[in-house]
Short mmCIF file of C-alpha atoms in Angstrom, two decimals:
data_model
loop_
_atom_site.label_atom_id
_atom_site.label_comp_id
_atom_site.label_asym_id
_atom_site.label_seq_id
_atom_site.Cartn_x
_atom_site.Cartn_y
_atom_site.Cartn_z
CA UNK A 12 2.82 -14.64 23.01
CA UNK A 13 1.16 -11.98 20.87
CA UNK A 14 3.18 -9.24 19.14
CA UNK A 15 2.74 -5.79 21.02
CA UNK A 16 1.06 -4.29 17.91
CA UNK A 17 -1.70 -6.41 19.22
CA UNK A 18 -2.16 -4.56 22.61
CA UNK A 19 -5.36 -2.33 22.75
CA UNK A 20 -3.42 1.08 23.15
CA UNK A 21 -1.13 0.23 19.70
CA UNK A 22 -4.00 0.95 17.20
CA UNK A 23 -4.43 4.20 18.70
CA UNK A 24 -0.94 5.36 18.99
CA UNK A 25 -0.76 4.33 14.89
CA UNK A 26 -3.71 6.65 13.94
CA UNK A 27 -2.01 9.99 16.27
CA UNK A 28 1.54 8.71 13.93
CA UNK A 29 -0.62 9.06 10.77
CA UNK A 30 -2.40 12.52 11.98
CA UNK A 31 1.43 13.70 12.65
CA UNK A 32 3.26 12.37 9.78
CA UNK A 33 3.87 15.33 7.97
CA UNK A 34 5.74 16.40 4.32
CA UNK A 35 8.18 18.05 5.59
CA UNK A 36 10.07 21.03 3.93
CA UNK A 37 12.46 22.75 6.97
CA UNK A 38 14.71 20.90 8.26
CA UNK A 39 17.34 21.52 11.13
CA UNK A 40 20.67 21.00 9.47
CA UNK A 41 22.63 18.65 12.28
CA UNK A 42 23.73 15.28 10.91
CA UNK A 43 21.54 11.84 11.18
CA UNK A 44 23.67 9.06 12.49
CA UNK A 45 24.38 6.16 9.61
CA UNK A 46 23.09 3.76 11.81
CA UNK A 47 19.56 5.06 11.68
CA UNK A 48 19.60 5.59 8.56
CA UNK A 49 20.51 2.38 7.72
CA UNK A 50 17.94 0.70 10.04
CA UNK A 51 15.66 3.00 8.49
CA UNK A 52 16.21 1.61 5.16
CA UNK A 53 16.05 -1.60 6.61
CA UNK A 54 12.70 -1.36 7.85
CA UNK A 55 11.50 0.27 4.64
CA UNK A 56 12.27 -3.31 3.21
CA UNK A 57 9.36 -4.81 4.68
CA UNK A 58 7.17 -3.45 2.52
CA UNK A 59 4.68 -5.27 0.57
CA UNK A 60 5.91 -5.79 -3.35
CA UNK A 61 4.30 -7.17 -6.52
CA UNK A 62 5.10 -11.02 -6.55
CA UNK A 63 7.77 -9.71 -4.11
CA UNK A 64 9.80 -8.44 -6.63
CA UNK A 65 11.16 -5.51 -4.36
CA UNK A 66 11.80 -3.29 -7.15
CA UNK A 67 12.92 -0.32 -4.70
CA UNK A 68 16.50 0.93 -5.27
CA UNK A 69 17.56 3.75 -3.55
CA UNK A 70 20.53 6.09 -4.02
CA UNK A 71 22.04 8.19 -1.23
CA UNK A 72 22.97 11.41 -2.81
CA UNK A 73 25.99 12.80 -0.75
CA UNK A 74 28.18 14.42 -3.51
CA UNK A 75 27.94 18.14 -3.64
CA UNK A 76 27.87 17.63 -7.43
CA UNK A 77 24.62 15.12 -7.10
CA UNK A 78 23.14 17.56 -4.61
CA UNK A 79 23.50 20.56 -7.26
CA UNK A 80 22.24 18.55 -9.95
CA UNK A 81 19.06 18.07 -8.03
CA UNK A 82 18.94 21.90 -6.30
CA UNK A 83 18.97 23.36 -9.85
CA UNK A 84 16.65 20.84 -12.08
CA UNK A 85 14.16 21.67 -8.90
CA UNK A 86 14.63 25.31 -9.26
CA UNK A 87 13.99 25.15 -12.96
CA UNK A 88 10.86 22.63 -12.65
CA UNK A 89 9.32 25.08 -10.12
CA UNK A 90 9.88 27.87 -12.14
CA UNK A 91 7.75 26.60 -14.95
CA UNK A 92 5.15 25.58 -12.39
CA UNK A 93 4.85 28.71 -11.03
CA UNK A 94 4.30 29.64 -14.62
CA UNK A 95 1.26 27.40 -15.10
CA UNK A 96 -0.73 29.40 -12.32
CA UNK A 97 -2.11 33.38 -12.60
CA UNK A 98 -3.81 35.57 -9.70
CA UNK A 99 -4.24 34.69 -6.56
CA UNK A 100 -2.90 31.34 -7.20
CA UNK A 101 0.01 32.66 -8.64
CA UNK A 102 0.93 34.77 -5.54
CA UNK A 103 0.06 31.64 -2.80
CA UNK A 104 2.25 29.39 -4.75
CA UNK A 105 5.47 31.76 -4.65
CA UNK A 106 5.44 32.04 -1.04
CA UNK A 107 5.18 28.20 -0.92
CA UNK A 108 8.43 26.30 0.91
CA UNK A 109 8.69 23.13 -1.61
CA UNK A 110 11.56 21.68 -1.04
CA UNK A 111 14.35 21.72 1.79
CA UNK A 112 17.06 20.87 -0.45
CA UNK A 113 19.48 23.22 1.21
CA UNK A 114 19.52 21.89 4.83
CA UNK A 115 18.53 18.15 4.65
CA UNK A 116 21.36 16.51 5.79
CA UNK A 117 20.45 13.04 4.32
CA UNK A 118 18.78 13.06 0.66
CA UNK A 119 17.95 9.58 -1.16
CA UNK A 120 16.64 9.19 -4.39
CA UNK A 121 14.65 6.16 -5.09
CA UNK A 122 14.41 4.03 -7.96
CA UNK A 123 12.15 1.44 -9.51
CA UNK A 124 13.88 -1.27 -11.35
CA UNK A 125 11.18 -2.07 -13.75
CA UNK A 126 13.73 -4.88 -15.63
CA UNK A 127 14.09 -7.12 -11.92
CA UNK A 128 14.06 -10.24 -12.34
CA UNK A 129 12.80 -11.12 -8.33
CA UNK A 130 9.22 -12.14 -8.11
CA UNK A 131 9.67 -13.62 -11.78
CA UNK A 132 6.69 -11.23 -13.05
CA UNK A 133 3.96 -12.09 -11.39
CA UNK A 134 0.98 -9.79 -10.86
CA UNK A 135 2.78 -7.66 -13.06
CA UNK A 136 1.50 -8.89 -16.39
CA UNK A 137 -1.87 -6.96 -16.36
CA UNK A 138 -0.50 -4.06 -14.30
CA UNK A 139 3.27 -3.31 -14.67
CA UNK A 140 2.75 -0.29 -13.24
CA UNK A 141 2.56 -2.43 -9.76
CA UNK A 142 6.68 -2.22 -9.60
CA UNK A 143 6.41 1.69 -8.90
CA UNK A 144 3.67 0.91 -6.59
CA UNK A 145 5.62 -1.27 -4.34
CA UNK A 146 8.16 1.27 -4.60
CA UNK A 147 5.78 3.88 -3.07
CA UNK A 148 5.03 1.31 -0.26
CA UNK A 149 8.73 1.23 -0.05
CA UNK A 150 8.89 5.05 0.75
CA UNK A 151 5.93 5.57 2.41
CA UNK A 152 6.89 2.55 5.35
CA UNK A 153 10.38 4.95 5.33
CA UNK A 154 8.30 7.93 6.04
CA UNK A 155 6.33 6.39 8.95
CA UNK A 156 9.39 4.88 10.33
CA UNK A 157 11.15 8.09 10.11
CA UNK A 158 8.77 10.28 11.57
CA UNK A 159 8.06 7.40 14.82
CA UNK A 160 11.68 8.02 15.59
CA UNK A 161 11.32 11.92 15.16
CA UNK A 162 12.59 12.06 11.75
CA UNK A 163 11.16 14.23 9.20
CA UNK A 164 10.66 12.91 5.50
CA UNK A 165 9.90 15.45 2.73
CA UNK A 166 8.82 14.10 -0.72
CA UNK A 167 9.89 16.02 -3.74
CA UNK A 168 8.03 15.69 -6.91
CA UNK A 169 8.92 18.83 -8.64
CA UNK A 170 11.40 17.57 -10.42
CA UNK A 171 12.12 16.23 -14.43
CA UNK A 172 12.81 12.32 -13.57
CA UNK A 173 14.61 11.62 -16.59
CA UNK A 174 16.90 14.32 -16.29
CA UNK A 175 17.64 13.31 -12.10
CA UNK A 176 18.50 9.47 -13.17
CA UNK A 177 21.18 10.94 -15.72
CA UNK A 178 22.78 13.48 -13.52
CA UNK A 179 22.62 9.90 -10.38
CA UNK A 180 23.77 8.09 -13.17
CA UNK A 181 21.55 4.98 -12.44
CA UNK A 182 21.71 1.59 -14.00
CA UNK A 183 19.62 1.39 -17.05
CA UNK A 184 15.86 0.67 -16.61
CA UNK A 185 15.69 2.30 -12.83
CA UNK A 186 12.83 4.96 -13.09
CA UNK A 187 12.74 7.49 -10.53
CA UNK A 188 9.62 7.07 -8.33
CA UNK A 189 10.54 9.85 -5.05
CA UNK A 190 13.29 12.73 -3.97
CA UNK A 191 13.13 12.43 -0.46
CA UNK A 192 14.76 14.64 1.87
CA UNK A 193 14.97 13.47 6.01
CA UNK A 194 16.64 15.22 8.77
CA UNK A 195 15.15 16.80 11.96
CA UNK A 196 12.13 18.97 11.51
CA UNK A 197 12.26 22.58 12.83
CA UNK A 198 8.58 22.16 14.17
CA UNK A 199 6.61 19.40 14.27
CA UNK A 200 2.67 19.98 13.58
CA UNK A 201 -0.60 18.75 13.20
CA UNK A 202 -2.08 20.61 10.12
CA UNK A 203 -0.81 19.87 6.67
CA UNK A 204 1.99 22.10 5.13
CA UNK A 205 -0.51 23.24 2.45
CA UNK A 206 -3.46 23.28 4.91
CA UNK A 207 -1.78 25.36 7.00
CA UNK A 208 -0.76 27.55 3.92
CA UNK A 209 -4.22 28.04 2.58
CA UNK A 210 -3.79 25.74 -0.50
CA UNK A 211 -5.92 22.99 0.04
CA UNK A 212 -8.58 20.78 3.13
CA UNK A 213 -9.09 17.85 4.13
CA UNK A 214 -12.15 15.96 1.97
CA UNK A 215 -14.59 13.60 4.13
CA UNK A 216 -15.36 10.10 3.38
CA UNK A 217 -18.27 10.89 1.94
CA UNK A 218 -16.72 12.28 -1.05
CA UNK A 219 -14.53 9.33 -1.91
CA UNK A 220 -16.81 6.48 -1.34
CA UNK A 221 -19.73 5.33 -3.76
CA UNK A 222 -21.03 1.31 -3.72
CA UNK A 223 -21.72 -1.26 -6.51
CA UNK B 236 2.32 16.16 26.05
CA UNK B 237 3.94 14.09 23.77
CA UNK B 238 1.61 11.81 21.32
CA UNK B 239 1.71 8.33 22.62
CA UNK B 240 3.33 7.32 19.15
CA UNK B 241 6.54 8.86 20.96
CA UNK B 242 6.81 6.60 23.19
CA UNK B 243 10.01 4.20 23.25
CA UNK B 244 8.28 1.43 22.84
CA UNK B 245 5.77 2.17 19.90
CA UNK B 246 8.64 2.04 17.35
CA UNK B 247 9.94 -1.59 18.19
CA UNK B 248 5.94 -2.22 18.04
CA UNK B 249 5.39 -0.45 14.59
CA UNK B 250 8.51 -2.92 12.89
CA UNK B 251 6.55 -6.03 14.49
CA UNK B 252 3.37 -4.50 12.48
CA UNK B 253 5.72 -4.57 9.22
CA UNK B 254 6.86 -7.75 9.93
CA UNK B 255 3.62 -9.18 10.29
CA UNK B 256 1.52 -7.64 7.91
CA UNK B 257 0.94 -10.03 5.32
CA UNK B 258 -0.95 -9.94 1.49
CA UNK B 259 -3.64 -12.40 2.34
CA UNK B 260 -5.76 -14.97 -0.03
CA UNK B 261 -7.28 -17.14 2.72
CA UNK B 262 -10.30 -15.19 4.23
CA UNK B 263 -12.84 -16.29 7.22
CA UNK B 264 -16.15 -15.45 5.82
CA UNK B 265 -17.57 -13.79 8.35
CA UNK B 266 -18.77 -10.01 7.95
CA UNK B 267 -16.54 -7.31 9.08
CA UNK B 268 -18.52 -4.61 11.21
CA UNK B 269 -19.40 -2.04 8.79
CA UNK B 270 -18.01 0.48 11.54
CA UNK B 271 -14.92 -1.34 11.60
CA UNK B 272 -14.60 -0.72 7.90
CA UNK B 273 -16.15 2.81 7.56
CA UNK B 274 -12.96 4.01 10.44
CA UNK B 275 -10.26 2.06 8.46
CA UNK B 276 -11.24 3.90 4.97
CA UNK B 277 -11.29 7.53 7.23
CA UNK B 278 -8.12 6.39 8.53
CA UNK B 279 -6.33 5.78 4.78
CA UNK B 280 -7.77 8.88 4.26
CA UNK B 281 -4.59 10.32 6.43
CA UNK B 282 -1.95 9.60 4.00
CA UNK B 283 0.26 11.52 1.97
CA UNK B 284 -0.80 13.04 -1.54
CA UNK B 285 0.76 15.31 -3.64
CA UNK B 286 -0.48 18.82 -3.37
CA UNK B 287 -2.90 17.50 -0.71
CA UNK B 288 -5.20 15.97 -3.91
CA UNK B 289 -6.34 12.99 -2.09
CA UNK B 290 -7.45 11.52 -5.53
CA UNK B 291 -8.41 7.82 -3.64
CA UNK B 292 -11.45 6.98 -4.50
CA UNK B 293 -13.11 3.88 -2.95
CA UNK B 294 -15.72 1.40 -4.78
CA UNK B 295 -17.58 -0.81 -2.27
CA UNK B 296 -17.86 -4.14 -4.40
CA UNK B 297 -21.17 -5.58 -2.87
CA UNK B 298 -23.52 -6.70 -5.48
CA UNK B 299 -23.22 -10.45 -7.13
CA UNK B 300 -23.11 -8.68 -10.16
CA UNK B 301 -19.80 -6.91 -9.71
CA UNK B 302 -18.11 -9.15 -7.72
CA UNK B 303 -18.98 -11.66 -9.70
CA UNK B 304 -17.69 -9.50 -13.00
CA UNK B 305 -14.14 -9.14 -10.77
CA UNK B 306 -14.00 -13.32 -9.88
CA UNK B 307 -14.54 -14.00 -13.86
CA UNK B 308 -11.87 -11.42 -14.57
CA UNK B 309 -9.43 -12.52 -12.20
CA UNK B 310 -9.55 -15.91 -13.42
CA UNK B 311 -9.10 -15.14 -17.05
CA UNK B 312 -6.03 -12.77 -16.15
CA UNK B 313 -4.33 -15.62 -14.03
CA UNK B 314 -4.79 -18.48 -16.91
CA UNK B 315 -3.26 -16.05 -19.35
CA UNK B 316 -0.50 -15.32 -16.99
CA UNK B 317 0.26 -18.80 -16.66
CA UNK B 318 0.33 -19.09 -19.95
CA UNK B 319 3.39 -17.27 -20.05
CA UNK B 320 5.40 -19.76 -17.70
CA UNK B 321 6.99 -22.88 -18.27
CA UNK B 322 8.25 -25.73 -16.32
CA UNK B 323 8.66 -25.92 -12.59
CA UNK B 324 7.81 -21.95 -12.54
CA UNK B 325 4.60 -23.36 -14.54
CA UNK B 326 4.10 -25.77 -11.94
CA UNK B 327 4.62 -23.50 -8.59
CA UNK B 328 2.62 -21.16 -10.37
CA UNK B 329 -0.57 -22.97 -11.06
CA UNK B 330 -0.34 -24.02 -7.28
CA UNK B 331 -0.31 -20.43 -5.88
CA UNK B 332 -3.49 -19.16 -4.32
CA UNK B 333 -3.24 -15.52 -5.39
CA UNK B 334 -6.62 -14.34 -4.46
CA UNK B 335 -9.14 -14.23 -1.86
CA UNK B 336 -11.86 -13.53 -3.79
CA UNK B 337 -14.23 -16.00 -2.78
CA UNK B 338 -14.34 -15.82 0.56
CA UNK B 339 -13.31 -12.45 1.27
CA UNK B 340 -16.43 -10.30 2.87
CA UNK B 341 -15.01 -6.74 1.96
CA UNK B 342 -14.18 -5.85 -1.35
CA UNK B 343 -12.52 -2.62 -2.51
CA UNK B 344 -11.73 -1.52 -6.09
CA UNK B 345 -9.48 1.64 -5.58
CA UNK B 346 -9.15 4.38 -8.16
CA UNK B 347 -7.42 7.35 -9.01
CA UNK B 348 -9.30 10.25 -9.81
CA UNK B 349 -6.90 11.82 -12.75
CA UNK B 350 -8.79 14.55 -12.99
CA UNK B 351 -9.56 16.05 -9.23
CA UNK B 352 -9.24 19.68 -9.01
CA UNK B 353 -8.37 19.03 -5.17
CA UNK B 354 -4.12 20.23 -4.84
CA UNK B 355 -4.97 22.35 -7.80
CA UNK B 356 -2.42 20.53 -9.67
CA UNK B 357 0.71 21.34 -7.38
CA UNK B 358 3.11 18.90 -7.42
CA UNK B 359 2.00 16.71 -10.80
CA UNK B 360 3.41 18.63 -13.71
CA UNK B 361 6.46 17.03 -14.11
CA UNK B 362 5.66 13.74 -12.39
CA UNK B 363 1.88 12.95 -13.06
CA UNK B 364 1.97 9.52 -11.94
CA UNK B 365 2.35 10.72 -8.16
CA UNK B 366 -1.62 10.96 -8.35
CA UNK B 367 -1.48 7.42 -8.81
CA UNK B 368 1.55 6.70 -6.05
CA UNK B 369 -0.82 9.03 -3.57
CA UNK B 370 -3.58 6.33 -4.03
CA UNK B 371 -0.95 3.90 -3.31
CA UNK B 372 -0.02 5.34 -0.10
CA UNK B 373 -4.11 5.19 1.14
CA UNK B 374 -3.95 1.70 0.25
CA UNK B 375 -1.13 0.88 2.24
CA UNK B 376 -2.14 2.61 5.30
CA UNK B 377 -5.94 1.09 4.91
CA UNK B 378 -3.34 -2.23 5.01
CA UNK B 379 -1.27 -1.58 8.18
CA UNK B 380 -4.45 -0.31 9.71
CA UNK B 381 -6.04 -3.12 9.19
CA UNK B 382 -3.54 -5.37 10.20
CA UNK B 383 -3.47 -3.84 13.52
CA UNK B 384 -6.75 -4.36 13.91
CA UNK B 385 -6.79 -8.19 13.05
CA UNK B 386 -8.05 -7.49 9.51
CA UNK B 387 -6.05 -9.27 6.86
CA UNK B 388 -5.95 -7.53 3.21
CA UNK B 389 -4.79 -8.65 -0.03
CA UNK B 390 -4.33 -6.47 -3.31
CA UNK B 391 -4.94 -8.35 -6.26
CA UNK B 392 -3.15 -7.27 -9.43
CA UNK B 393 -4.00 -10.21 -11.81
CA UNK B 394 -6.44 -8.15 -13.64
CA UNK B 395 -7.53 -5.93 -16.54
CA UNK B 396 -7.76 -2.61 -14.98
CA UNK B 397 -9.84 -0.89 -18.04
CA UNK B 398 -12.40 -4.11 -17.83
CA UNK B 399 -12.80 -3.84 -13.79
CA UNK B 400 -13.23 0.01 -14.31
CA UNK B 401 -16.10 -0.54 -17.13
CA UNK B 402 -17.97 -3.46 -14.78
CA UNK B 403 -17.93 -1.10 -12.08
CA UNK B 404 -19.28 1.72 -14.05
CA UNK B 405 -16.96 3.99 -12.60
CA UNK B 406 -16.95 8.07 -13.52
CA UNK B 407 -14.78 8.80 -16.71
CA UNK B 408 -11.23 9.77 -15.59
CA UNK B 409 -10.75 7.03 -12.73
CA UNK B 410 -8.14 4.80 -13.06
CA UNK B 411 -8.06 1.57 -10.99
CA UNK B 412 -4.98 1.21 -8.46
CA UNK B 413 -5.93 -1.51 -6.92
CA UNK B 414 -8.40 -4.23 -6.20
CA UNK B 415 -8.66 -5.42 -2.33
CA UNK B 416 -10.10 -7.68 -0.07
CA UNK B 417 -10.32 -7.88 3.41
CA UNK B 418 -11.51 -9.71 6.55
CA UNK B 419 -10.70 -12.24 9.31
CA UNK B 420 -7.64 -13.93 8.14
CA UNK B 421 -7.71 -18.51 8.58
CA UNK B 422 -4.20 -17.74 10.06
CA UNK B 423 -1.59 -15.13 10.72
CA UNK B 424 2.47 -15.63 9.98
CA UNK B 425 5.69 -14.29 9.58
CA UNK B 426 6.54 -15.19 6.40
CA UNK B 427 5.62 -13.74 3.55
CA UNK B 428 3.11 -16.09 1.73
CA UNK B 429 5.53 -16.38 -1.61
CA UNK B 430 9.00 -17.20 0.31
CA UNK B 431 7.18 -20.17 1.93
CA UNK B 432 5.78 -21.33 -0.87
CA UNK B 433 9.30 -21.46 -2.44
CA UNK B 434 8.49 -18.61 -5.16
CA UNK B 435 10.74 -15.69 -4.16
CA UNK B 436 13.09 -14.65 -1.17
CA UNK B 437 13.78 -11.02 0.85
CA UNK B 438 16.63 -8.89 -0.66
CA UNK B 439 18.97 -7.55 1.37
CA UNK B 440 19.80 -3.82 1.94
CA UNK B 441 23.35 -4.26 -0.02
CA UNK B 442 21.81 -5.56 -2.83
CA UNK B 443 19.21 -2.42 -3.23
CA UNK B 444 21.48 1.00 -2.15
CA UNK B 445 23.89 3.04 -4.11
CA UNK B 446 25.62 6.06 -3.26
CA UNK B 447 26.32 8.96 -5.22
#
């Protein structure tokens, strides 16, 4: 018997998930259960990895001391960014919602290890940079997942990595690759976050695509 | 009305996608309909980038030239690579197909456009390699969209990034991500093409989460 994803209405229904995923930054503050979590994670595991290393580590930051850690080095990276712009700019990026550190009730950071030893190396020889890629696969499959069972997934980026995998206290060699916050959205939407806020469209194919 | 993507039965069909969604090296050579292709690359063109930059940008490999300029590089990368192993890895290695290359009828080299004005830099100060992981993200949902669609894709890795970006003439500043190639599949499977051929095996989730 074929797998369901094979029916004719699937493909469809994928696309209207990938117009709705969204980066989410408000988040209602009620509790995920552990169990979907977990089988969120789970799923996130079938990713594709370099030579299958599966690289992906992630770290569920529950502490109130890991949470602070992360609240403040965002408030200070921001900061500086909002430094970087003048005028107009200036003004649209202070009234910008970045982050919903404060009411996510589930935050995970996630880790590359770039010293695994699964997949034994290969495709990484060329392009080692192919271990955070997977990782981003990783996340991104957890972001789809999440938002296909109504939960929202924010991605942080504002952030100093090295300074995160200190206050985590990570093994050795893991890299930081995403900040995600999930919970349940306040709204769910069609337009982009920054759309939405003025900050940036959509391009067309035709901008991204040239031949040889 | 809700998006069909809601529906209870979508999510159990979106793991089944995961599951089956393989990196593929054995291609039918028949053509892809270039409509086919044209609404998979406006569909990767829904994913996630940081500060909306969409920095993907697509290469259509069709000339003999180029693709030929890709085969020649491949195979140089993969001899040196098995250079570096020894023994029964040596062995397993030198009997992995790792690339569809011949037969494939699509071919994709996938960049990163480091320097796109698009996001006005929002999100890339502190971590400018999320340019890169956006790129990532288009890739894998060009790969799940695909896959749905009865398309198989594999990302090839074994390569020299700089020499593929010089053969393609690319614009200064673009950065390949990835090289891909897609069409029909000789068969689908469930298991990932290096666990049967005895090379590496899945992780479980104890073995990848942390809690702090």
């Amino acid at each position: 018997m074929d797998p369901d994803f094979t029916a004719p209405e699937f493909f469809p229904a994928l696309v209207e998930l990938l117009h709705w995923r969204r980066d989410v930054r408000r988040f209602q503050r009620d509790e995920i259960a552990e169990a979907d979590v977990l089988d969120l994670l789970r799923v996130a595991q079938l990713a594709p990895s370099v030579g299958m290393s599966q690289p992906w580590r992630f770290v569920r930051v529950r502490s109130a001391r890991a949470r602070r850690a992360a609240r403040e080095n965002f408030e200070r990276c921001n900061a500086e960014a909002l430094g970087g712009y003048a005028g107009e700019d200036a003004a649209l990026y202070a009234h910008l919602k970045l982050s919903g550190l404060d009411d996510a009730p589930v935050q995970l950071a996630v880790f590359c290890d770039h010293g695994c030893a699964t997949g034994r190396g290969l495709g990484r020889r060329t392009m080692p940079e192919t271990a955070e890629y997977s990782v981003v696969t990783a996340v991104h499959t957890l972001w789809l997942a999440a938002r296909a069972r109504g939960i929202g997934l924010g991605w942080i980026s504002i952030l100093d990595p090295q300074a995160i995998a200190a206050a985590l206290s990570v093994p050795e060699g893991w890299g930081l690759v995403a900040y995600l916050c999930l919970g349940r959205p306040v709204e769910t939407h069609l337009d982009p976050e920054l759309e939405r806020a003025g900050w940036e469209r959509r391009q067309k194919l035709d901008d991204v695509l040239i031949e040889r």
